[in-house]
Amino acid sequence: MDLDALKKRAQEESSAIKNLSDLEKWRVKYLGRKSELSLFFDSFKNLSLEDRKNKGAQANKARIFLTSLYEQKKKSLESATTHFHFFDITRPGKKIPKGHLHPITLVLNDIIRSFEKLGFAVVLGPEIETEYYNFDALRIPRNHPARDMWDTFWLQKGLLLRTHTSPMQIRYMEKHEPPFRIIVPGKCFRFEATDSRHEFQFHQVEGLMVDDNISLANFKFIIEEVLKDIFKNQVTVRFRPSYFPFVSPGLEVDIKLKNKPRGQWLEVMGAGMVHPDLFDTVKYPKNMWQGFAFGLGVERIAMIKYGIDDIRFFFNPDIRFLEQF
Ligand code: DAH
């Protein structure tokens, strides 16, 4: 067997190789179990000891030569791959699908941020409430017609799913002395048939500010600031007298978008000056404090902000809706 010719041929072929799979074929051909060299080794069985030593030494040298050829080629191909194929900087990036926040969360975050700028602290309350905090302490006694304003999911005796965030007014005042200003974002529930404007679950942001010289003027200023902030100044605000048992006077706040001057006024919250009975209930000294309170409808704000005409979209897992935010 002409080992020099074999080495020459192998070297020529290897220098023409441009990728790792061709190199693998080369390796099988020259170093594999069925390669010429291996067959040559196999043929030694029948030779004399002397011949075996001679040819064996040559054949070994040839194998070392071929192996080192292979190693070198592999190294150079791999480093070339790294530079020119593995990192192709001209290739467009792969878009990784990313989750995002629910529109209600986005709007809640906006509302919270706006109130925080004005010094309001965020407080959370329980979704399961007692009849006392949800109704009685707020001057909504049993069998009073005012209770009809809040259709209720009753749980076991005396417990219910809160129908509004107002019970936190009482819970907070029981444990804190004025002055303070807080907001209470959270979920509320009403035992209602659903339609495009009603859901049996929704979110409110309750607000309560108590100090020793608070008037409706403070309320109007703060609410206007916040609504302008949330709607990037594109909003007109209107205050209307209304009734809620736990405030006196009570009012409702409507907004209209400036870019829709012919559009309707849309109600976004109930509010008023905290009724003095509530201060009695939490054992504040008489005639010492005044405050205002409000309950803002989060879905309402989101519907106006994003032009959504059916509240039921928010609790529908349809990805085509959710993907738009
Ligand atoms: N809790 C009332 C509701 O759910 C909204 C409300 C009205 C909250 C007046 C207030 C308030 O704090 O002062 O309908």
Short mmCIF file of C-alpha atoms and ligand atoms in Angstrom, two decimals:
data_model
loop_
_atom_site.label_atom_id
_atom_site.label_comp_id
_atom_site.label_asym_id
_atom_site.label_seq_id
_atom_site.Cartn_x
_atom_site.Cartn_y
_atom_site.Cartn_z
CA MET A 1 0.00 0.00 0.00
CA ASP A 2 1.31 3.43 -0.95
CA LEU A 3 0.92 5.45 2.22
CA ASP A 4 2.48 8.58 0.76
CA ALA A 5 -0.03 8.63 -2.08
CA LEU A 6 -2.81 8.13 0.46
CA LYS A 7 -1.61 11.03 2.58
CA LYS A 8 -1.31 13.27 -0.49
CA ARG A 9 -4.82 12.44 -1.68
CA ALA A 10 -6.27 12.96 1.78
CA GLN A 11 -4.56 16.32 2.15
CA GLU A 12 -5.78 17.57 -1.23
CA GLU A 13 -9.33 16.55 -0.54
CA SER A 14 -9.33 18.02 2.94
CA SER A 15 -8.13 21.40 1.73
CA ALA A 16 -11.16 21.61 -0.57
CA ILE A 17 -13.65 20.94 2.26
CA LYS A 18 -15.91 23.89 3.18
CA ASN A 19 -18.21 22.56 5.85
CA LEU A 20 -18.39 20.19 8.79
CA SER A 21 -20.61 17.60 7.15
CA ASP A 22 -18.16 17.17 4.26
CA LEU A 23 -15.38 16.93 6.81
CA GLU A 24 -17.27 14.13 8.55
CA LYS A 25 -17.51 12.25 5.26
CA TRP A 26 -13.78 12.75 4.83
CA ARG A 27 -13.15 11.39 8.30
CA VAL A 28 -15.18 8.27 7.62
CA LYS A 29 -13.38 7.77 4.34
CA TYR A 30 -9.82 8.16 5.68
CA LEU A 31 -10.04 7.28 9.36
CA GLY A 32 -13.20 5.22 9.67
CA ARG A 33 -13.40 1.48 10.36
CA LYS A 34 -13.76 0.70 6.65
CA SER A 35 -11.07 3.16 5.53
CA GLU A 36 -8.12 2.01 3.43
CA LEU A 37 -5.87 2.57 6.40
CA SER A 38 -7.96 0.42 8.72
CA LEU A 39 -8.11 -2.36 6.17
CA PHE A 40 -4.37 -2.08 5.86
CA PHE A 41 -4.01 -2.54 9.62
CA ASP A 42 -6.34 -5.55 9.44
CA SER A 43 -4.17 -7.17 6.82
CA PHE A 44 -1.22 -7.36 9.28
CA LYS A 45 -2.63 -10.49 10.90
CA ASN A 46 -1.05 -12.66 8.26
CA LEU A 47 2.37 -10.99 8.24
CA SER A 48 5.57 -11.99 9.97
CA LEU A 49 6.57 -10.21 13.15
CA GLU A 50 9.33 -8.28 11.35
CA ASP A 51 7.02 -7.03 8.58
CA ARG A 52 4.35 -6.21 11.08
CA LYS A 53 6.75 -3.92 13.01
CA ASN A 54 7.88 -2.09 9.89
CA LYS A 55 4.57 -1.55 8.23
CA GLY A 56 2.88 -0.93 11.55
CA ALA A 57 5.19 1.97 12.35
CA GLN A 58 4.57 3.54 8.94
CA ALA A 59 0.86 3.00 9.12
CA ASN A 60 0.79 4.58 12.58
CA LYS A 61 2.61 7.64 11.31
CA ALA A 62 0.09 7.92 8.49
CA ARG A 63 -2.76 7.70 11.00
CA ILE A 64 -1.27 10.40 13.20
CA PHE A 65 -0.85 12.59 10.12
CA LEU A 66 -4.45 12.09 9.00
CA THR A 67 -5.79 12.64 12.50
CA SER A 68 -3.98 15.92 12.88
CA LEU A 69 -5.18 16.99 9.41
CA TYR A 70 -8.70 16.28 10.60
CA GLU A 71 -8.30 18.18 13.87
CA GLN A 72 -6.87 21.24 12.18
CA LYS A 73 -9.57 21.33 9.56
CA LYS A 74 -12.27 20.92 12.16
CA LYS A 75 -10.92 23.80 14.21
CA SER A 76 -10.71 26.12 11.27
CA LEU A 77 -14.20 25.25 10.05
CA GLU A 78 -15.67 25.76 13.49
CA SER A 79 -14.13 29.16 13.99
CA ALA A 80 -15.29 30.18 10.52
CA THR A 81 -18.77 29.03 11.40
CA THR A 82 -18.75 31.18 14.50
CA HIS A 83 -17.88 34.28 12.56
CA PHE A 84 -19.89 33.95 9.42
CA HIS A 85 -22.86 31.75 10.13
CA PHE A 86 -23.67 31.50 13.79
CA PHE A 87 -23.88 35.25 14.34
CA ASP A 88 -25.39 36.65 11.21
CA ILE A 89 -25.81 40.27 12.23
CA THR A 90 -27.86 41.04 9.13
CA ARG A 91 -30.53 38.51 10.02
CA PRO A 92 -33.79 40.06 11.29
CA GLY A 93 -34.36 39.41 15.01
CA LYS A 94 -36.79 36.80 16.19
CA LYS A 95 -39.84 38.41 17.79
CA ILE A 96 -40.45 36.92 21.22
CA PRO A 97 -44.14 37.03 22.13
CA LYS A 98 -44.50 39.10 25.29
CA GLY A 99 -47.33 39.32 27.78
CA HIS A 100 -48.83 42.69 28.64
CA LEU A 101 -51.11 44.26 31.20
CA HIS A 102 -54.89 44.07 31.09
CA PRO A 103 -56.56 47.37 30.10
CA ILE A 104 -58.16 47.63 33.55
CA THR A 105 -54.75 47.26 35.18
CA LEU A 106 -53.33 49.93 32.87
CA VAL A 107 -56.11 52.38 33.75
CA LEU A 108 -55.91 51.54 37.46
CA ASN A 109 -52.19 52.27 37.37
CA ASP A 110 -52.87 55.63 35.68
CA ILE A 111 -55.48 56.57 38.27
CA ILE A 112 -53.28 55.54 41.19
CA ARG A 113 -50.30 57.44 39.80
CA SER A 114 -52.39 60.61 39.39
CA PHE A 115 -53.63 60.51 42.97
CA GLU A 116 -50.20 59.68 44.33
CA LYS A 117 -48.87 62.87 42.75
CA LEU A 118 -51.32 64.75 44.98
CA GLY A 119 -50.22 62.96 48.13
CA PHE A 120 -52.86 60.22 48.38
CA ALA A 121 -51.78 56.94 49.96
CA VAL A 122 -53.01 53.61 48.55
CA VAL A 123 -54.89 51.30 50.94
CA LEU A 124 -56.52 47.95 50.20
CA GLY A 125 -59.56 46.36 51.78
CA PRO A 126 -61.28 42.95 51.84
CA GLU A 127 -63.54 41.80 48.99
CA ILE A 128 -65.61 39.80 51.45
CA GLU A 129 -67.25 42.33 53.76
CA THR A 130 -69.61 42.32 56.66
CA GLU A 131 -73.08 43.75 56.37
CA TYR A 132 -72.05 46.29 58.98
CA TYR A 133 -69.21 47.89 56.99
CA ASN A 134 -70.83 47.56 53.58
CA PHE A 135 -74.19 48.98 54.69
CA ASP A 136 -75.08 49.85 58.29
CA ALA A 137 -72.04 51.96 59.16
CA LEU A 138 -72.60 53.86 55.92
CA ARG A 139 -76.15 54.81 56.95
CA ILE A 140 -77.79 52.18 54.77
CA PRO A 141 -79.87 50.23 57.32
CA ARG A 142 -81.73 46.99 56.61
CA ASN A 143 -85.17 47.50 55.04
CA HIS A 144 -84.20 51.02 54.02
CA PRO A 145 -85.03 51.71 50.36
CA ALA A 146 -81.48 53.01 49.81
CA ARG A 147 -80.24 49.41 49.94
CA ASP A 148 -81.92 48.84 46.60
CA MET A 149 -79.08 50.85 45.05
CA TRP A 150 -76.82 47.88 45.71
CA ASP A 151 -78.00 44.42 44.65
CA THR A 152 -75.96 42.11 46.77
CA PHE A 153 -74.33 38.70 46.58
CA TRP A 154 -74.96 37.40 50.09
CA LEU A 155 -72.64 34.80 51.55
CA GLN A 156 -73.23 33.08 54.85
CA LYS A 157 -74.94 35.06 57.59
CA GLY A 158 -73.82 38.69 57.82
CA LEU A 159 -71.18 38.33 55.08
CA LEU A 160 -71.36 39.52 51.50
CA LEU A 161 -69.21 40.40 48.50
CA ARG A 162 -68.65 44.12 48.84
CA THR A 163 -70.91 46.08 46.53
CA HIS A 164 -68.61 49.13 46.61
CA THR A 165 -65.28 50.19 48.07
CA SER A 166 -66.93 52.65 50.50
CA PRO A 167 -66.77 50.27 53.52
CA MET A 168 -63.03 51.02 53.63
CA GLN A 169 -63.91 54.60 54.64
CA ILE A 170 -65.13 53.24 57.96
CA ARG A 171 -62.41 50.61 58.35
CA TYR A 172 -59.70 53.19 57.72
CA MET A 173 -61.14 55.90 59.97
CA GLU A 174 -61.57 53.43 62.83
CA LYS A 175 -57.81 52.93 62.87
CA HIS A 176 -56.45 56.35 61.82
CA GLU A 177 -56.68 59.91 63.05
CA PRO A 178 -56.97 62.73 60.51
CA PRO A 179 -55.49 64.44 58.63
CA PHE A 180 -55.10 61.90 55.85
CA ARG A 181 -55.88 61.32 52.21
CA ILE A 182 -56.25 57.82 50.84
CA ILE A 183 -57.47 55.95 47.81
CA VAL A 184 -58.74 52.36 47.85
CA PRO A 185 -58.61 50.60 44.49
CA GLY A 186 -60.43 47.29 44.34
CA LYS A 187 -62.96 44.90 42.95
CA CYS A 188 -66.68 45.11 43.70
CA PHE A 189 -69.59 42.79 43.00
CA ARG A 190 -73.30 43.28 42.33
CA PHE A 191 -76.01 40.72 41.87
CA GLU A 192 -77.15 42.15 38.56
CA ALA A 193 -78.10 40.99 35.11
CA THR A 194 -75.30 41.92 32.73
CA ASP A 195 -75.62 44.10 29.68
CA SER A 196 -73.31 46.43 27.77
CA ARG A 197 -73.12 48.81 30.75
CA HIS A 198 -73.42 46.43 33.70
CA GLU A 199 -71.24 43.60 34.95
CA PHE A 200 -71.60 41.64 38.16
CA GLN A 201 -67.94 42.36 38.90
CA PHE A 202 -66.14 45.66 38.34
CA HIS A 203 -63.54 47.94 39.89
CA GLN A 204 -63.79 51.13 41.87
CA VAL A 205 -61.29 53.53 43.33
CA GLU A 206 -62.62 54.92 46.59
CA GLY A 207 -61.17 58.19 47.84
CA LEU A 208 -61.26 59.79 51.26
CA MET A 209 -59.64 62.99 52.43
CA VAL A 210 -60.21 64.26 55.96
CA ASP A 211 -58.70 67.36 57.54
CA ASP A 212 -59.79 70.32 59.66
CA ASN A 213 -60.60 72.73 56.87
CA ILE A 214 -61.89 70.77 53.90
CA SER A 215 -64.65 71.96 51.60
CA LEU A 216 -66.25 70.96 48.31
CA ALA A 217 -63.89 73.41 46.62
CA ASN A 218 -60.96 71.18 47.59
CA PHE A 219 -62.78 68.18 46.19
CA LYS A 220 -63.57 69.89 42.89
CA PHE A 221 -60.01 71.05 42.45
CA ILE A 222 -58.45 67.67 43.18
CA ILE A 223 -60.88 65.70 41.01
CA GLU A 224 -60.45 68.09 38.10
CA GLU A 225 -56.69 67.80 38.37
CA VAL A 226 -56.80 64.02 38.42
CA LEU A 227 -59.27 63.66 35.55
CA LYS A 228 -57.26 66.09 33.42
CA ASP A 229 -54.13 64.13 34.24
CA ILE A 230 -55.70 60.78 33.33
CA PHE A 231 -57.15 62.12 30.06
CA LYS A 232 -54.12 64.26 29.15
CA ASN A 233 -56.14 67.46 29.46
CA GLN A 234 -58.63 66.38 26.80
CA VAL A 235 -61.61 66.44 29.13
CA THR A 236 -64.30 68.77 30.53
CA VAL A 237 -65.65 68.01 34.02
CA ARG A 238 -69.17 68.65 35.36
CA PHE A 239 -70.52 68.31 38.94
CA ARG A 240 -74.18 67.44 39.58
CA PRO A 241 -76.11 67.15 42.85
CA SER A 242 -77.05 63.60 43.78
CA TYR A 243 -77.84 61.42 46.79
CA PHE A 244 -75.80 58.84 48.66
CA PRO A 245 -76.65 58.03 52.30
CA PHE A 246 -73.06 58.44 53.54
CA VAL A 247 -72.41 61.95 52.19
CA SER A 248 -74.08 65.33 52.51
CA PRO A 249 -74.27 66.97 50.14
CA GLY A 250 -73.85 64.23 47.56
CA LEU A 251 -72.87 64.71 43.97
CA GLU A 252 -72.00 62.97 40.76
CA VAL A 253 -69.19 63.82 38.41
CA ASP A 254 -69.56 63.66 34.64
CA ILE A 255 -66.93 64.11 31.97
CA LYS A 256 -66.96 64.86 28.29
CA LEU A 257 -64.06 64.40 25.91
CA LYS A 258 -62.91 67.63 24.27
CA ASN A 259 -62.47 65.92 20.92
CA LYS A 260 -66.14 64.87 21.04
CA PRO A 261 -67.88 68.13 22.01
CA ARG A 262 -71.24 66.89 20.73
CA GLY A 263 -70.90 63.62 22.65
CA GLN A 264 -72.76 62.76 25.83
CA TRP A 265 -71.74 63.60 29.38
CA LEU A 266 -70.55 60.35 30.96
CA GLU A 267 -70.86 59.70 34.67
CA VAL A 268 -67.58 58.57 36.23
CA MET A 269 -68.06 58.84 39.99
CA GLY A 270 -70.29 59.44 42.99
CA ALA A 271 -68.98 61.71 45.71
CA GLY A 272 -69.78 64.18 48.45
CA MET A 273 -68.84 65.59 51.82
CA VAL A 274 -68.52 62.85 54.42
CA HIS A 275 -71.73 62.68 56.50
CA PRO A 276 -71.08 63.72 60.15
CA ASP A 277 -72.76 60.50 61.32
CA LEU A 278 -69.80 58.55 59.91
CA PHE A 279 -67.39 60.54 62.07
CA ASP A 280 -69.60 59.74 65.08
CA THR A 281 -69.57 56.07 64.14
CA VAL A 282 -65.76 55.94 64.19
CA LYS A 283 -65.71 58.03 67.41
CA TYR A 284 -64.04 61.17 66.12
CA PRO A 285 -64.69 64.20 68.37
CA LYS A 286 -67.72 66.25 67.29
CA ASN A 287 -67.32 69.13 64.82
CA MET A 288 -63.60 68.68 64.51
CA TRP A 289 -63.08 67.26 61.04
CA GLN A 290 -64.49 67.59 57.57
CA GLY A 291 -63.81 65.46 54.57
CA PHE A 292 -64.83 64.48 51.12
CA ALA A 293 -65.23 61.01 49.67
CA PHE A 294 -65.70 59.65 46.20
CA GLY A 295 -66.08 56.36 44.36
CA LEU A 296 -64.70 56.26 40.84
CA GLY A 297 -65.77 53.65 38.29
CA VAL A 298 -62.65 52.17 36.74
CA GLU A 299 -64.36 50.32 33.85
CA ARG A 300 -66.13 53.57 32.97
CA ILE A 301 -62.84 55.42 32.69
CA ALA A 302 -61.33 52.58 30.63
CA MET A 303 -64.34 52.50 28.29
CA ILE A 304 -64.13 56.24 27.68
CA LYS A 305 -60.38 56.25 27.35
CA TYR A 306 -60.19 53.37 24.88
CA GLY A 307 -63.57 53.86 23.18
CA ILE A 308 -64.96 50.48 24.30
CA ASP A 309 -68.75 50.28 24.13
CA ASP A 310 -69.41 47.06 26.05
CA ILE A 311 -68.22 46.52 29.63
CA ARG A 312 -68.39 42.73 29.19
CA PHE A 313 -65.23 42.75 27.06
CA PHE A 314 -63.13 43.31 30.18
CA PHE A 315 -63.98 39.95 31.72
CA ASN A 316 -63.93 38.04 28.46
CA PRO A 317 -60.74 36.11 27.73
CA ASP A 318 -60.96 36.82 23.98
CA ILE A 319 -57.33 37.37 23.00
CA ARG A 320 -58.36 39.51 20.01
CA PHE A 321 -59.70 42.10 22.46
CA LEU A 322 -56.84 41.82 24.95
CA GLU A 323 -54.11 42.03 22.33
CA GLN A 324 -55.11 45.58 21.44
CA PHE A 325 -53.68 47.15 24.60
N1 DAH B 1 -70.12 53.75 46.78
C1 DAH B 1 -70.93 54.43 45.81
C2 DAH B 1 -71.41 53.43 44.77
O1 DAH B 1 -70.82 52.41 44.64
C3 DAH B 1 -70.15 55.50 45.11
C4 DAH B 1 -69.84 56.61 46.02
C5 DAH B 1 -70.70 57.67 46.14
C6 DAH B 1 -68.71 56.63 46.77
C7 DAH B 1 -70.43 58.73 46.97
C8 DAH B 1 -68.40 57.66 47.63
C9 DAH B 1 -69.29 58.72 47.71
O2 DAH B 1 -67.31 57.72 48.38
O3 DAH B 1 -68.99 59.78 48.53
O4 DAH B 1 -72.38 53.66 44.12
#
